[in-house]
mmCIF file of C-alpha atoms in Angstrom:
data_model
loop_
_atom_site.group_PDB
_atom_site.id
_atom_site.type_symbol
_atom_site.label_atom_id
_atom_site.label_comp_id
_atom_site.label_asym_id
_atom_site.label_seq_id
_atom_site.Cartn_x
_atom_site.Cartn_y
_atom_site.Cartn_z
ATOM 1 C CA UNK O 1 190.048 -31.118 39.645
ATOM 2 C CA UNK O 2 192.240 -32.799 42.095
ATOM 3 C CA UNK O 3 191.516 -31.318 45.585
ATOM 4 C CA UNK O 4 194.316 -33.670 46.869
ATOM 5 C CA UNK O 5 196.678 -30.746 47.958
ATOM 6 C CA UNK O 6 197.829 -31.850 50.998
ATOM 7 C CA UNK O 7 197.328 -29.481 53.926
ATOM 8 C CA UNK O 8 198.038 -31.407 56.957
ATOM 9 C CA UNK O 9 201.572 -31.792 58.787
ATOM 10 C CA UNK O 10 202.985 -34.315 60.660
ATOM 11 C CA UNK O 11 205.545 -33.234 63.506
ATOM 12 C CA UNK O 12 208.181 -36.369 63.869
ATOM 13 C CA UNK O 13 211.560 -35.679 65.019
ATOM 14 C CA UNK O 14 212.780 -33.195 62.323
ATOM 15 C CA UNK O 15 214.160 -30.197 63.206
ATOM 16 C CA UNK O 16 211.229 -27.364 64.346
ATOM 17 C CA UNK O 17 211.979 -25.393 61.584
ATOM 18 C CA UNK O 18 211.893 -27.835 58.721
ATOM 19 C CA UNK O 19 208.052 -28.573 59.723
ATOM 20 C CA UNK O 20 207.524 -24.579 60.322
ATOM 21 C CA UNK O 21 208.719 -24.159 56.482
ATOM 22 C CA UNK O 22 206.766 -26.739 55.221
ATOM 23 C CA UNK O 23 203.741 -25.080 56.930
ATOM 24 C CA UNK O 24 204.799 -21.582 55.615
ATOM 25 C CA UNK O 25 204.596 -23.256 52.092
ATOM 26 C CA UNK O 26 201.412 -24.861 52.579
ATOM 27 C CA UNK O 27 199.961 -21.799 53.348
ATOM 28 C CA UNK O 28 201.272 -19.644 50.561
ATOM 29 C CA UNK O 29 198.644 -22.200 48.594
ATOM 30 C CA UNK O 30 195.902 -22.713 50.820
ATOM 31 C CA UNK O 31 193.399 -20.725 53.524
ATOM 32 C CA UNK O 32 195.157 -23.291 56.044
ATOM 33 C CA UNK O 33 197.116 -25.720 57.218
ATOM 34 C CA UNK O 34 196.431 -28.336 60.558
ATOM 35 C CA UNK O 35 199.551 -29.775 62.644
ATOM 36 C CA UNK O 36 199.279 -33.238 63.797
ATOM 37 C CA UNK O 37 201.308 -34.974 66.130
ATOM 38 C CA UNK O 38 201.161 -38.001 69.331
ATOM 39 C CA UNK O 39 202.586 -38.657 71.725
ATOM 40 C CA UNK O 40 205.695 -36.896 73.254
ATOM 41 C CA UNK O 41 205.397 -34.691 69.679
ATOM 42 C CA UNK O 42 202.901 -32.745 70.908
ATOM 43 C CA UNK O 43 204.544 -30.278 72.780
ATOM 44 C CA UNK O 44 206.888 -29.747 69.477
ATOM 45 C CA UNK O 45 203.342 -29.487 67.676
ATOM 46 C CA UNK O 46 202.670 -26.310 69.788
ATOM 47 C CA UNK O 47 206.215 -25.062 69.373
ATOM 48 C CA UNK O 48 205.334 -24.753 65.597
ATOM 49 C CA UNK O 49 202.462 -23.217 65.943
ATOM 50 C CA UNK O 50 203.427 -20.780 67.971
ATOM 51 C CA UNK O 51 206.950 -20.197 65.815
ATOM 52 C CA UNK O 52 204.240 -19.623 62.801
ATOM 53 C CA UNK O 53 202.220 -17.751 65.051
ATOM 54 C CA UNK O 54 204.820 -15.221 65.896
ATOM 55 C CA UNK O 55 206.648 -15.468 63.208
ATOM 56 C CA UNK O 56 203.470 -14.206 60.734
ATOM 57 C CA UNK O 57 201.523 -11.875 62.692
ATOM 58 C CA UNK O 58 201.868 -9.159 60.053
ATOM 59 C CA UNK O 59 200.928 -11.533 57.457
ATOM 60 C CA UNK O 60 197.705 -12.475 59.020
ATOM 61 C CA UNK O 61 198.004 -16.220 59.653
ATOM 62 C CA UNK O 62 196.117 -17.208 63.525
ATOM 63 C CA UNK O 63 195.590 -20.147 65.107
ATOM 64 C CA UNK O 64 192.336 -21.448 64.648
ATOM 65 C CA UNK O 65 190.656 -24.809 66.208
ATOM 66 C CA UNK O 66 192.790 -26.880 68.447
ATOM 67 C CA UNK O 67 191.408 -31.085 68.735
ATOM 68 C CA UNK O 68 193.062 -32.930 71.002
ATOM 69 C CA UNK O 69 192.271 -36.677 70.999
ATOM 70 C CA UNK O 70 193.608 -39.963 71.567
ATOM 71 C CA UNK O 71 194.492 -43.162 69.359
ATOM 72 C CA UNK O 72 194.473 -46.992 70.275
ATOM 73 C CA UNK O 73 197.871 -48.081 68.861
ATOM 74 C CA UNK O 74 199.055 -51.778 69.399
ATOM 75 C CA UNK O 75 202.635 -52.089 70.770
ATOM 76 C CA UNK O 76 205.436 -54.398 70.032
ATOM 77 C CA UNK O 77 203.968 -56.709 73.028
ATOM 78 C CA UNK O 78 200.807 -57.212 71.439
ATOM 79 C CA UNK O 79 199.204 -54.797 73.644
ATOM 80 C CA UNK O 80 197.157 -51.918 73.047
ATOM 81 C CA UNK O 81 198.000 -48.816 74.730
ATOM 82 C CA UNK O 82 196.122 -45.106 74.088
ATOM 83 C CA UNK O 83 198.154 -42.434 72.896
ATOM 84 C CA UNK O 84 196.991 -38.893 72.777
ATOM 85 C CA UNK O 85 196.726 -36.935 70.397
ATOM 86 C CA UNK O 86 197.081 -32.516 68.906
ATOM 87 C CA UNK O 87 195.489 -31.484 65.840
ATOM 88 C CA UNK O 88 196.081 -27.465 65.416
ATOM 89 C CA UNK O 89 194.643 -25.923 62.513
ATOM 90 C CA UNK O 90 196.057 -22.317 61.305
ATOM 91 C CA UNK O 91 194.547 -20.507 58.799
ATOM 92 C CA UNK O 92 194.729 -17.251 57.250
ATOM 93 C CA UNK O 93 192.609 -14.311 59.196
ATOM 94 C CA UNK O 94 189.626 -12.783 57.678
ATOM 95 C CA UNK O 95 189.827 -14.669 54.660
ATOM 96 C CA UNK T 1 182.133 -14.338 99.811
ATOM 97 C CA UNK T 2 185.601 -16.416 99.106
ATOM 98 C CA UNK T 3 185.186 -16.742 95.016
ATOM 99 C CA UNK T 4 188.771 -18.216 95.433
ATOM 100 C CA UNK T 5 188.063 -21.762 94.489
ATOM 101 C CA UNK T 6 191.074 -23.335 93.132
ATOM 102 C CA UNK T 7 190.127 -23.974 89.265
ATOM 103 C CA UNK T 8 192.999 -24.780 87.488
ATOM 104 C CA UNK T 9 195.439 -27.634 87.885
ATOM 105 C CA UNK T 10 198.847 -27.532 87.005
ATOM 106 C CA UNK T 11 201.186 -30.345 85.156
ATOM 107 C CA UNK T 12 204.185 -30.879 86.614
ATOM 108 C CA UNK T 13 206.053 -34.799 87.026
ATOM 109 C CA UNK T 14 203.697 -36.138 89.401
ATOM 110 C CA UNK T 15 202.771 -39.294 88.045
ATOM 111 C CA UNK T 16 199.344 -38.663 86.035
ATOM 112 C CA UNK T 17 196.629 -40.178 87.772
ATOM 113 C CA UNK T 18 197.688 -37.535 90.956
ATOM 114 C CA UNK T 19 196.116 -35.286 88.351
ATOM 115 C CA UNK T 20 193.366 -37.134 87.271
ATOM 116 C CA UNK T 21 192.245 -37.270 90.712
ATOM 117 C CA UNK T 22 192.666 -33.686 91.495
ATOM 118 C CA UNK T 23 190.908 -32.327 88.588
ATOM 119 C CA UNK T 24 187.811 -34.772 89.403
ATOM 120 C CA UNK T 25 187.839 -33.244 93.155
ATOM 121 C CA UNK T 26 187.451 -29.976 91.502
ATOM 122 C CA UNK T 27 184.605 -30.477 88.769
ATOM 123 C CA UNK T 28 182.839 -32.049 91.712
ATOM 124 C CA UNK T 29 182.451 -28.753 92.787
ATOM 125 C CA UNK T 30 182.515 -26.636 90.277
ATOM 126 C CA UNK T 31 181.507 -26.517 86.543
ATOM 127 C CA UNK T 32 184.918 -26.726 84.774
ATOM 128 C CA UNK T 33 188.462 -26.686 85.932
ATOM 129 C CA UNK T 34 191.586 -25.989 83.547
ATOM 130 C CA UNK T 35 194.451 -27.960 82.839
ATOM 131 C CA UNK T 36 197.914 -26.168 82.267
ATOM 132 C CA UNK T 37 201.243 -26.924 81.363
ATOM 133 C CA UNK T 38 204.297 -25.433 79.891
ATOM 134 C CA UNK T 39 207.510 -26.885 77.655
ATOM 135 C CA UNK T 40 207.956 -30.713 77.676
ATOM 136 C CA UNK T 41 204.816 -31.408 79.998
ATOM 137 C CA UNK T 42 202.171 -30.243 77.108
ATOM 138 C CA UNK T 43 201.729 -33.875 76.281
ATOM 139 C CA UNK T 44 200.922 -35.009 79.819
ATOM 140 C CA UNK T 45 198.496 -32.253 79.655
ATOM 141 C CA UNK T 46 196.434 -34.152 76.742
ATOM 142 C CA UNK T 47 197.189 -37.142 78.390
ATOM 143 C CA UNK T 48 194.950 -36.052 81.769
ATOM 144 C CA UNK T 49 192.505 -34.711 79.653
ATOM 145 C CA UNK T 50 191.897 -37.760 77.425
ATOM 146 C CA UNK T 51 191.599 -39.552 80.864
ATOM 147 C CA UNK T 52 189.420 -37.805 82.200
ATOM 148 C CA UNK T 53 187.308 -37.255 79.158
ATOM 149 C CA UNK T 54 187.475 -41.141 78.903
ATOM 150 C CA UNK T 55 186.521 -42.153 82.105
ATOM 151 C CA UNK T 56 183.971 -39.532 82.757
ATOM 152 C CA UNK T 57 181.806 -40.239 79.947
ATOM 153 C CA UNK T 58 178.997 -41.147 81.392
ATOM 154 C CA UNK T 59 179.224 -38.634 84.000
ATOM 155 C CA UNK T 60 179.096 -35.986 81.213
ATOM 156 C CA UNK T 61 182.976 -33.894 81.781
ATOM 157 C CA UNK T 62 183.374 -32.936 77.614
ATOM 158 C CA UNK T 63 186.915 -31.268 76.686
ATOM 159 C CA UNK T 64 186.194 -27.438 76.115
ATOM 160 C CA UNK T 65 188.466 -24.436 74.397
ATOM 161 C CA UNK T 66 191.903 -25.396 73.979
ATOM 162 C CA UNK T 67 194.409 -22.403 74.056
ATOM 163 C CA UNK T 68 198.027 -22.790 73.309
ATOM 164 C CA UNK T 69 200.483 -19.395 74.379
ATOM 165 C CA UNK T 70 203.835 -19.324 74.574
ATOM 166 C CA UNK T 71 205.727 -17.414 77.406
ATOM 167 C CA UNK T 72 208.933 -15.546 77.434
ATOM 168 C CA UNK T 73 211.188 -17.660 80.468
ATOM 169 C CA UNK T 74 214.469 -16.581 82.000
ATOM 170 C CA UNK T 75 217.116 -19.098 81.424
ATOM 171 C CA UNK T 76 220.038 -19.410 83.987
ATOM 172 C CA UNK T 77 222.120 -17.892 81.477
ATOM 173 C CA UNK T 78 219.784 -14.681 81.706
ATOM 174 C CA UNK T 79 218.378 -15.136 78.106
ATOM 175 C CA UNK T 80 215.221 -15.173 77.299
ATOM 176 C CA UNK T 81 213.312 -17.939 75.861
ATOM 177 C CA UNK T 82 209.941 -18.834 74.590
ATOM 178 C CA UNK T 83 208.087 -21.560 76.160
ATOM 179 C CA UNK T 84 205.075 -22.983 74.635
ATOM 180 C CA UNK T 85 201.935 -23.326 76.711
ATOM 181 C CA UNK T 86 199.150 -25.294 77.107
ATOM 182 C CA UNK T 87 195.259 -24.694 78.595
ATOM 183 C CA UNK T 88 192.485 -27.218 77.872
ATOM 184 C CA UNK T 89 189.127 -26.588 79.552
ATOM 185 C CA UNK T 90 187.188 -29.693 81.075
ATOM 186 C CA UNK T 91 183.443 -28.774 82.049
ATOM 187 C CA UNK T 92 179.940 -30.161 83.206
ATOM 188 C CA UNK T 93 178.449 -30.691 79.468
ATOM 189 C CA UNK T 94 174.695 -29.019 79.094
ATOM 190 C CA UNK T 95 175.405 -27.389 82.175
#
């Protein structure tokens, strides 16, 4: 009964493709999967997508809802700066 | 009959509040202007968004659709190279 299966990814500063295979594998399990990332990750965020994007057409995965927020993080000073924030969800089409 | 009204605003290195400023010029005369940016400036493209959206709260400027592309670039080595892209909508809410 565990619906714990974990269906979000974090872009960091792997290389694109490890965080476009983990995505793949996600979504071999589940209807879809949603990229996260801040800061100067978000343009790597939309690389992934869009690697996944192309990558799948044939097998029917699209991007879906794009959120784009921002976060109140505290720095090493003390201070709290925003930082924005991607969330790109990609799911399987039609289903 | 000029339905040429500048709408969109593009993200280059001009430091961010040049942006800011620009895009509120804009929605004071029309109902939504987009924000676009390619490669490495995607994240200063959420960043003027989040300002905006931020500041203009009260004023009632919501984030709209959010598309991300990706376009094939020449490179000066003549290859060809996909660039990720970014378009987030900023209009009047409720109107």
């Amino acid at each position: 009964m565990s619906t714990e299966t974990r269906d979000t990814i974090y872009i960091g500063k792997k290389p694109l493709m490890a965080y476009v295979t983990s995505a793949l594998i996600q979504l071999a399990n589940l209807p879809a999967v949603n990229i996260k990332a801040r800061g100067l990750s978000i343009g790597r965020a939309v690389d992934v997508a869009q690697i996944i994007a192309r990558k799948t057409e044939n097998a029917g995965y699209t991007i879906g809802d794009i959120k784009i927020d921002s976060e109140a993080l505290e720095s090493q000073d003390g201070r709290t700066r925003n930082v924005s924030t991607i969330d790109i969800e990609i799911k399987r089409s039609g289903s």
